[in-house]
PDB file of C-alpha atoms in Angstrom:
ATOM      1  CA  UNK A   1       8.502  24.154  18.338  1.00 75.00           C
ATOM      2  CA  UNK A   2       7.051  21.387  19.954  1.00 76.00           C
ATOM      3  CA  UNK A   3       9.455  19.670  21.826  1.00 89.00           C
ATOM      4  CA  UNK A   4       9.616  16.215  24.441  1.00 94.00           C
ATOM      5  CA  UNK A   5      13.383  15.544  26.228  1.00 95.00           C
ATOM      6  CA  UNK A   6      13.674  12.979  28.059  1.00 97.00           C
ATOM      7  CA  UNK A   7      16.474  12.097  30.541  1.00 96.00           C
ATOM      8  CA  UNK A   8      18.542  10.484  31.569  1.00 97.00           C
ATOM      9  CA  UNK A   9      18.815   8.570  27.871  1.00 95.00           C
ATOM     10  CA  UNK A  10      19.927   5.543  30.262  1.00 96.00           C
ATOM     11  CA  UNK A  11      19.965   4.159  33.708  1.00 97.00           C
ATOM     12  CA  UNK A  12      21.483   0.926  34.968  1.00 98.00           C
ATOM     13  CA  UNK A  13      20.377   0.458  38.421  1.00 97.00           C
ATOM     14  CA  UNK A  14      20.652  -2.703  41.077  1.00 97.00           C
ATOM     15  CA  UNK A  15      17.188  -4.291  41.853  1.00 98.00           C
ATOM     16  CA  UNK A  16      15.618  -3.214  44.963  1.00 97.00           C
ATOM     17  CA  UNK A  17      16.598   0.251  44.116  1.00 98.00           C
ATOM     18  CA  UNK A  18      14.100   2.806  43.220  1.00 98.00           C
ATOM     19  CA  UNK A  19      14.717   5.942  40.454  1.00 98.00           C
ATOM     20  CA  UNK A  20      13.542   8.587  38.731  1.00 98.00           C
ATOM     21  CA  UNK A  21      13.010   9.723  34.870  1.00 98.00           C
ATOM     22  CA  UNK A  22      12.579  12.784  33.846  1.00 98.00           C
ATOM     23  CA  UNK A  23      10.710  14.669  30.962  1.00 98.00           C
ATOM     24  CA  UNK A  24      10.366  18.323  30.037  1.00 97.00           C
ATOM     25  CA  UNK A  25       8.245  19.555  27.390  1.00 96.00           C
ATOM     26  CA  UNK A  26       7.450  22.475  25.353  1.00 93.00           C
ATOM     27  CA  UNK A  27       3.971  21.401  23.734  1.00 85.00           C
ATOM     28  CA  UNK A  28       1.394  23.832  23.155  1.00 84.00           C
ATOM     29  CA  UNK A  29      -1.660  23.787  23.991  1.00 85.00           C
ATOM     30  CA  UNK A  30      -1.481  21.614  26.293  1.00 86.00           C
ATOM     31  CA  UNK A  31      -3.473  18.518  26.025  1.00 85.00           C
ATOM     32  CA  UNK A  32      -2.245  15.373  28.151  1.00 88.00           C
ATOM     33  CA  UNK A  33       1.038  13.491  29.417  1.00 92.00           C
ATOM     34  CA  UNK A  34       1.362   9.745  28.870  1.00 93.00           C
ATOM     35  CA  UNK A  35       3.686   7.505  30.593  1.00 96.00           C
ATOM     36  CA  UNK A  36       4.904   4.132  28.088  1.00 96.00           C
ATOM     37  CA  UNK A  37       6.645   0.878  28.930  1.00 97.00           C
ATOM     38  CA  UNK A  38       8.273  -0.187  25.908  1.00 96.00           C
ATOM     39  CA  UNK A  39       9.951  -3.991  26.397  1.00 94.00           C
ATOM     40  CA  UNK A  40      12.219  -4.500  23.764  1.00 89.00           C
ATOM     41  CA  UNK A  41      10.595  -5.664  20.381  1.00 85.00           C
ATOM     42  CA  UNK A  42       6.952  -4.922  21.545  1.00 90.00           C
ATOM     43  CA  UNK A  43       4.530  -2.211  21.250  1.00 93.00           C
ATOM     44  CA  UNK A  44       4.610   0.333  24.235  1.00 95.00           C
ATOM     45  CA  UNK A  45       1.837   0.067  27.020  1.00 94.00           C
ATOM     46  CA  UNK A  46       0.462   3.203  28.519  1.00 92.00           C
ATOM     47  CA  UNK A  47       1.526   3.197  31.935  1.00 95.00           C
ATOM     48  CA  UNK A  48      -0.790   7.103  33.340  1.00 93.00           C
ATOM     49  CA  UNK A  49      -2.035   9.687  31.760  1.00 90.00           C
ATOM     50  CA  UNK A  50      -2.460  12.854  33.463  1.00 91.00           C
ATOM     51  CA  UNK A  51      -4.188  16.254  32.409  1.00 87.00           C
ATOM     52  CA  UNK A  52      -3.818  19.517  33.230  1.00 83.00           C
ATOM     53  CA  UNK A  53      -5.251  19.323  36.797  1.00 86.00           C
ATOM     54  CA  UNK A  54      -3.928  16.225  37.783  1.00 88.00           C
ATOM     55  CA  UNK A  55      -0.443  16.382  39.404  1.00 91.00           C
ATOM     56  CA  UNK A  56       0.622  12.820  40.321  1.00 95.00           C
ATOM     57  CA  UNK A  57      -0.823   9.270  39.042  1.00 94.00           C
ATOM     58  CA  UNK A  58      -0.278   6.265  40.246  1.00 95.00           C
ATOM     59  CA  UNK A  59       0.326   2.430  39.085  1.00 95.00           C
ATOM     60  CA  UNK A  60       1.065   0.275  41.075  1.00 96.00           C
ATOM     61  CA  UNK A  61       5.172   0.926  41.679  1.00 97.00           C
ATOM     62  CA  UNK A  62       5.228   3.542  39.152  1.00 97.00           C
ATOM     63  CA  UNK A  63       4.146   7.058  39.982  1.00 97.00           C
ATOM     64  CA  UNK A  64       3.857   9.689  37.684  1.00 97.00           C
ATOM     65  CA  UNK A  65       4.156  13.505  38.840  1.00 97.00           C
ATOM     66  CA  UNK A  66       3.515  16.587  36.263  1.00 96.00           C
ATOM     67  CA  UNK A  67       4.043  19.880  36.824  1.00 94.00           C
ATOM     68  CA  UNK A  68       2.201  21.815  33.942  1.00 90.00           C
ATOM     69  CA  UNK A  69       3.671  25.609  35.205  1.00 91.00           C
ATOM     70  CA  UNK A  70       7.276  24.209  34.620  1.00 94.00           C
ATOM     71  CA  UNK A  71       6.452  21.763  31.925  1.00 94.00           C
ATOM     72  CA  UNK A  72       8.078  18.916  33.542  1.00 96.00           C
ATOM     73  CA  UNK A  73       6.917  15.397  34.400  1.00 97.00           C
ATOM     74  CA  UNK A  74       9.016  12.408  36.312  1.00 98.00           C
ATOM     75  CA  UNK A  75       8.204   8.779  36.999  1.00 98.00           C
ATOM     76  CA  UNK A  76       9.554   7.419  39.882  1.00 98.00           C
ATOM     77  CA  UNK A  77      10.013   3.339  40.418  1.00 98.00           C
ATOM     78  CA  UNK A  78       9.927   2.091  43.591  1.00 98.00           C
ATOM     79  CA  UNK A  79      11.463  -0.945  44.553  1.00 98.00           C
ATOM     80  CA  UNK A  80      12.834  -1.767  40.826  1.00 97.00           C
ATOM     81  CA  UNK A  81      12.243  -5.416  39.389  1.00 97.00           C
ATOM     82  CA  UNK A  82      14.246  -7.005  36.743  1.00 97.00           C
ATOM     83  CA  UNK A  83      11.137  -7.004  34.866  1.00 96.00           C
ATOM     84  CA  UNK A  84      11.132  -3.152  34.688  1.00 97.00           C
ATOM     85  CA  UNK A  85      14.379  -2.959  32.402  1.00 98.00           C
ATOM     86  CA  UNK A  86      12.751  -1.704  29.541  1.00 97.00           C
ATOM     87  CA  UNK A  87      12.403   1.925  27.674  1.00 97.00           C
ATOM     88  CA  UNK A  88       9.772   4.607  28.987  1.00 98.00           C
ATOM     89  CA  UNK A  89       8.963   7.118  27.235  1.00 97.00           C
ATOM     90  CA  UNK A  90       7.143  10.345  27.863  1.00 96.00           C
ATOM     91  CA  UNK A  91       4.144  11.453  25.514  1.00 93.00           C
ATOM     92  CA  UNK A  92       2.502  14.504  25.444  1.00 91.00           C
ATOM     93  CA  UNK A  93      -0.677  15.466  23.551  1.00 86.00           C
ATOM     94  CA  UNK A  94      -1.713  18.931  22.359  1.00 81.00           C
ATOM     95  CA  UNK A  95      -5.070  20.391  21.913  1.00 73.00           C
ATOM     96  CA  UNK A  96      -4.989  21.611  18.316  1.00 65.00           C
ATOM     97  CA  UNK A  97      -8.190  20.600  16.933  1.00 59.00           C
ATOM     98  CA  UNK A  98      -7.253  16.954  16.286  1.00 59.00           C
ATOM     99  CA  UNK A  99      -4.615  15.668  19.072  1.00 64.00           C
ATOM    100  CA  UNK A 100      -1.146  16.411  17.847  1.00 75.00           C
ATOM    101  CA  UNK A 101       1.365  14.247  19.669  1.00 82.00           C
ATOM    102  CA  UNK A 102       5.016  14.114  20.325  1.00 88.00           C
ATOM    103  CA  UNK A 103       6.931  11.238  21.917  1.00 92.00           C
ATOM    104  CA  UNK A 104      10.233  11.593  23.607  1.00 94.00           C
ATOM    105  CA  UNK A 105      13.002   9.622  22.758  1.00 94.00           C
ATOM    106  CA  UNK A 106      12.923   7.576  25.841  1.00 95.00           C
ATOM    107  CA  UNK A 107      15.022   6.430  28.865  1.00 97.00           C
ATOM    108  CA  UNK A 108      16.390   2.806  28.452  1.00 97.00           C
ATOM    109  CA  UNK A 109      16.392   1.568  32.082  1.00 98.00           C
ATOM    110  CA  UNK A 110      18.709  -1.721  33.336  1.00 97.00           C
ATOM    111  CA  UNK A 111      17.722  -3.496  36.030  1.00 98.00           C
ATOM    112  CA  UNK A 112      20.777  -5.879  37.299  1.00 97.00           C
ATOM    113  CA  UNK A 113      20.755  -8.647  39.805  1.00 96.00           C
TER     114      UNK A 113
ATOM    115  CA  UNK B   1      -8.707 -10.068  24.247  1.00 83.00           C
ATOM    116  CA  UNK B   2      -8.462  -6.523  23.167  1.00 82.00           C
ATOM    117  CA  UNK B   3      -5.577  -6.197  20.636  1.00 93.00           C
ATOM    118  CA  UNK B   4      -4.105  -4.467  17.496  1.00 97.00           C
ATOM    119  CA  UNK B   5      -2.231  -7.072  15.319  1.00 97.00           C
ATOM    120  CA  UNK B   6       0.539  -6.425  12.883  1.00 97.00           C
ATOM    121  CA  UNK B   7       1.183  -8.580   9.508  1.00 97.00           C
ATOM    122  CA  UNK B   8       3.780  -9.348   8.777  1.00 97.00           C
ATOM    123  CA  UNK B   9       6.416  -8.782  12.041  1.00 96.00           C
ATOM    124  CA  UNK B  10       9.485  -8.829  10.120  1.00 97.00           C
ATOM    125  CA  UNK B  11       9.886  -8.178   6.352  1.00 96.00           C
ATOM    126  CA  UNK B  12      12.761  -7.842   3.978  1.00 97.00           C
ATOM    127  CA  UNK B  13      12.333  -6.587   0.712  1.00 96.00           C
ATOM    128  CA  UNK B  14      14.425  -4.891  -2.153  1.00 96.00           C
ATOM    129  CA  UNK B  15      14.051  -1.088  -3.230  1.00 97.00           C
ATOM    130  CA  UNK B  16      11.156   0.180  -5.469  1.00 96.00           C
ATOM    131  CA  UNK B  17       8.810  -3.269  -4.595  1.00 96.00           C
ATOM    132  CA  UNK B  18       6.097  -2.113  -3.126  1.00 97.00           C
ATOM    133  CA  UNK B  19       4.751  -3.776  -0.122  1.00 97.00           C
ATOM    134  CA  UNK B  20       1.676  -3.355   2.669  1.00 98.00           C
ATOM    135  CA  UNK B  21       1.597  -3.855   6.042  1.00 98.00           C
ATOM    136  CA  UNK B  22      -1.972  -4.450   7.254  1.00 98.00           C
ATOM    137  CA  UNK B  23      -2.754  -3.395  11.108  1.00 98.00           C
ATOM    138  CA  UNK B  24      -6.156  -4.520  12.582  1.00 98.00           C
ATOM    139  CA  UNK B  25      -7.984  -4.024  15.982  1.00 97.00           C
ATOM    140  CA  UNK B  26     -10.617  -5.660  17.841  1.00 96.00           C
ATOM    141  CA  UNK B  27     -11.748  -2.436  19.887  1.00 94.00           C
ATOM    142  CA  UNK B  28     -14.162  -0.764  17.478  1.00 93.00           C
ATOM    143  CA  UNK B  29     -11.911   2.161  17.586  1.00 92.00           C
ATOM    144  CA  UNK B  30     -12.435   5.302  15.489  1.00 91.00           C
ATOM    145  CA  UNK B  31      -8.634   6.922  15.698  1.00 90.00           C
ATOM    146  CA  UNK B  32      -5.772   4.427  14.343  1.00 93.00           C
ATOM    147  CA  UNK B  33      -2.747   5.888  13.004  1.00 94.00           C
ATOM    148  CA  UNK B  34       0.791   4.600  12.290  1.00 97.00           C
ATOM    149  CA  UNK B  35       4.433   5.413  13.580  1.00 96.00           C
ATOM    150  CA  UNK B  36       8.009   4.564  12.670  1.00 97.00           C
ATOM    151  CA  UNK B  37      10.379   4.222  15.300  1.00 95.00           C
ATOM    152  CA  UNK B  38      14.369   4.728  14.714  1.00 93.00           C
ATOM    153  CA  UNK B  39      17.221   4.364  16.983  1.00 87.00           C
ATOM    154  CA  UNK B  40      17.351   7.915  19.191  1.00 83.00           C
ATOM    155  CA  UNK B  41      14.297   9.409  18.207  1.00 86.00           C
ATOM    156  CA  UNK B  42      10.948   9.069  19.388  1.00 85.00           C
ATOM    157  CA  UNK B  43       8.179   7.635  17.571  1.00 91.00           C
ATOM    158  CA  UNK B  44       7.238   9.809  14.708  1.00 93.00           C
ATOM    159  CA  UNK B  45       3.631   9.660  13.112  1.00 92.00           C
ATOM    160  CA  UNK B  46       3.474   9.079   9.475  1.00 95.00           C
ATOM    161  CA  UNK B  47      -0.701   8.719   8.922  1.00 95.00           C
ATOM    162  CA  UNK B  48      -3.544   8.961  11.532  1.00 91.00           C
ATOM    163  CA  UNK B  49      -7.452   8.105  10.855  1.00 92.00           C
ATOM    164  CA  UNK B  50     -10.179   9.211  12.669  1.00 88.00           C
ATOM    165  CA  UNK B  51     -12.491   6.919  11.232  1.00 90.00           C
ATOM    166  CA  UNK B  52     -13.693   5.448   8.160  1.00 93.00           C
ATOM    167  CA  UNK B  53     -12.530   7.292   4.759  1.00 93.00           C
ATOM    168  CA  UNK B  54     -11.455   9.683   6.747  1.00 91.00           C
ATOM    169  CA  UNK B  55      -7.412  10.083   6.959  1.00 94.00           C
ATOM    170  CA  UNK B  56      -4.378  13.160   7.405  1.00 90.00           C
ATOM    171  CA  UNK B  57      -0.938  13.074   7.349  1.00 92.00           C
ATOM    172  CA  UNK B  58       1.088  13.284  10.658  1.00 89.00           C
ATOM    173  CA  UNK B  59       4.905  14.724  10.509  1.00 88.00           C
ATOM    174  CA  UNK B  60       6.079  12.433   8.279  1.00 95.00           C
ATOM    175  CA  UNK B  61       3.758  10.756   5.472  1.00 96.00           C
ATOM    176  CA  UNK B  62       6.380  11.012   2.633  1.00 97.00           C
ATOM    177  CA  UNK B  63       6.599   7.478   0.545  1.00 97.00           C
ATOM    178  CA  UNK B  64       3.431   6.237   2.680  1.00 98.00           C
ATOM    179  CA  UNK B  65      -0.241   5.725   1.416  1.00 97.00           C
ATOM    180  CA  UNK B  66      -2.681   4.200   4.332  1.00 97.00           C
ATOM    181  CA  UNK B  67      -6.536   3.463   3.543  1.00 96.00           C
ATOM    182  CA  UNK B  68      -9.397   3.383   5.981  1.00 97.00           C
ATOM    183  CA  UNK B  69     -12.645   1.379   4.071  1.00 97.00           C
ATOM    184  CA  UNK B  70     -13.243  -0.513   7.474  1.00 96.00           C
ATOM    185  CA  UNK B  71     -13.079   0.622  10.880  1.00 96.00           C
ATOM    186  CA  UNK B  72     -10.980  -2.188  11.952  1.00 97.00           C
ATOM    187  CA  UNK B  73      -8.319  -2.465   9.505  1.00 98.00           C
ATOM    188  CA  UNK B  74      -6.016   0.504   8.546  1.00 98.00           C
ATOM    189  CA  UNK B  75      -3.211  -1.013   6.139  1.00 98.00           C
ATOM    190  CA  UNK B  76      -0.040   1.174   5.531  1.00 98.00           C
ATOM    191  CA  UNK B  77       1.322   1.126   1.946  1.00 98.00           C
ATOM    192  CA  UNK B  78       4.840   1.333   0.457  1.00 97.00           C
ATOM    193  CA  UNK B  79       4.370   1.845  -3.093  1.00 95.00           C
ATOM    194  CA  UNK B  80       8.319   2.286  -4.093  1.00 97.00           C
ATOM    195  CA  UNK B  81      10.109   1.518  -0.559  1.00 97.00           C
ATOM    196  CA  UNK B  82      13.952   3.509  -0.405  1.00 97.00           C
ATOM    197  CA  UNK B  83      16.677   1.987   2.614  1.00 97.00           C
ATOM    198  CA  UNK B  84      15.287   5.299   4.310  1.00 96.00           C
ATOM    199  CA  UNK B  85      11.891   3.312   4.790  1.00 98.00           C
ATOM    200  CA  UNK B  86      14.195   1.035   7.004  1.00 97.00           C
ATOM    201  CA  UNK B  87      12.557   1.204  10.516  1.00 97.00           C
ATOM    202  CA  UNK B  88      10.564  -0.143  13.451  1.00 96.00           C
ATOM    203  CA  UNK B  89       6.489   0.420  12.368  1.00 98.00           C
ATOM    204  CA  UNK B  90       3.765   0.501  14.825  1.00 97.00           C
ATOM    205  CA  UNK B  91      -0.223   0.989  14.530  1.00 97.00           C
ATOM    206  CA  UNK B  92      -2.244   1.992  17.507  1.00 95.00           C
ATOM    207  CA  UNK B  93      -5.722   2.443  17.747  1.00 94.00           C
ATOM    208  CA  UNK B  94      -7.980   4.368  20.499  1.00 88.00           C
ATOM    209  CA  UNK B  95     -11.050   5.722  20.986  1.00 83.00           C
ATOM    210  CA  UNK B  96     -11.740   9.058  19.501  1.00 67.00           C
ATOM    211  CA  UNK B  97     -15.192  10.999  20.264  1.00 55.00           C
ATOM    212  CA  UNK B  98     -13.099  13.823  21.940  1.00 54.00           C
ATOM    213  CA  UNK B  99     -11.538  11.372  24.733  1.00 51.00           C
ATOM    214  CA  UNK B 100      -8.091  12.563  24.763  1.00 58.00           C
ATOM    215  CA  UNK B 101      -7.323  10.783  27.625  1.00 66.00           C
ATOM    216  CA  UNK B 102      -7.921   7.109  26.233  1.00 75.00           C
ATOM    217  CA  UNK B 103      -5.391   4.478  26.285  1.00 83.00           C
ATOM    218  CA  UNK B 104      -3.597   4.308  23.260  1.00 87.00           C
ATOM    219  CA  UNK B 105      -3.214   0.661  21.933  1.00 93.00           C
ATOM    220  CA  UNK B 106      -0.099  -0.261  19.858  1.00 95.00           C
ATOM    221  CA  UNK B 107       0.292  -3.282  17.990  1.00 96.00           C
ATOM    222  CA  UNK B 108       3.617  -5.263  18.195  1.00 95.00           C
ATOM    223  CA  UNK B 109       5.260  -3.557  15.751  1.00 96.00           C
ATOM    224  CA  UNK B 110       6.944  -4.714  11.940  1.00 97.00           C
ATOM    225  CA  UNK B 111      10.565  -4.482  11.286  1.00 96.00           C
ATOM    226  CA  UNK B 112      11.284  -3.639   8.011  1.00 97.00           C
ATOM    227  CA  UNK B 113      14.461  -3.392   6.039  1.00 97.00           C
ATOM    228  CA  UNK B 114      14.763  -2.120   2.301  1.00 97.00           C
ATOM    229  CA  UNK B 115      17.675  -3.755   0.706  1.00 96.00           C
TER     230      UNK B 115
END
């Protein structure tokens, strides 16, 4: 079954700090992994998208790593904003023809003063 | 500005009155397709397009119609709306012609409650 997990399913971190969000997936064939920023009551905005035989992405203070022989992708913030408090959520595409795609459930990330 | 617009962004209605939401974008974009988000899950796909009168279900269509006579407008339809309809609804549009690896726009998204 295709499958996206995200964890963890929140993070409250000081500002200044940097973290990490993780995503494992079980999606078959393997197409593409997304990166979203979802801000509360808005649309999400892609943040990278990596294929296969790309293994890190960045954007500006977000960096995106993906390791397709485990499955697993993170995205690590650097130097965390308030502005970053938000949910991100991990997408992954499969080749099936059309593009079948499965979003994660998202981390919901606090930035604090 | 390149954008997908939502009508209306919040809507309360009553069981069994059936409604539309109408999503259009600006892009010229062949694939649109609409999601419902709910508290815990991740965004599910109820219909996708991949251009004009041309339309499938995604994982979960059931009480939705959608229509695709224009490339730029891709309306979802509740014909008898149930509480279960109750959820977070977003449209996003992209590029098709193979390029898997296009950005994926999303509209703002329309909250909708059935009473």
């Amino acid at each position: 079954k295709n499958q996206v997990e995200q964890s963890p399913q929140s993070l409250i971190i000081l500002e200044g700090k940097n973290c990490t969000l993780q995503c494992n997936y079980t999606v078959s064939p393997f197409s593409n992994l997304r990166w979203y920023k979802q801000d509360t009551g808005r649309g999400p905005v892609s943040l990278t998208i990596m294929t296969f035989s790309e293994n890190t992405k960045s954007n500006g203070r977000y960096t995106a790593t993906l390791d397709a022989d485990t499955k697993q992708s993170s995205l690590h913030i650097t130097a965390s904003q308030l502005s970053d408090s938000a949910s991100y959520i991990c997408v992954v595409s499969a080749e099936t023809g059309g593009f079948k795609t499965i979003f994660g459930a998202g981390t919901r990330l606090f930035v604090k003063a | 500005e390149a954008q997908v617009t939502q009508n209306p962004r919040y809507l309360i209605t009553v069981t069994g009155k059936k409604l539309t939401v109408t999503c259009s974008q600006n892009m010229n974009h062949e694939y649109m397709s609409w999601y419902r988000q709910d508290p815990g899950l991740g965004l599910r796909q109820i219909y996708y397009s991949m251009n004009v009168e041309v339309t499938d279900k995604g994982d979960v269509p059931e009480g939705y119609k959608v229509s695709r006579k224009e490339k730029r407008n891709f309306p979802l339809i509740l014909e008898s709306p149930s509480p279960n309809q109750t959820s977070l609804y977003f449209c996003a549009s992209r590029r098709y012609e193979g390029a898997s690896t296009d950005t994926q726009y999303f509209g703002p998204g329309t909250r909708l409650t059935v009473l």
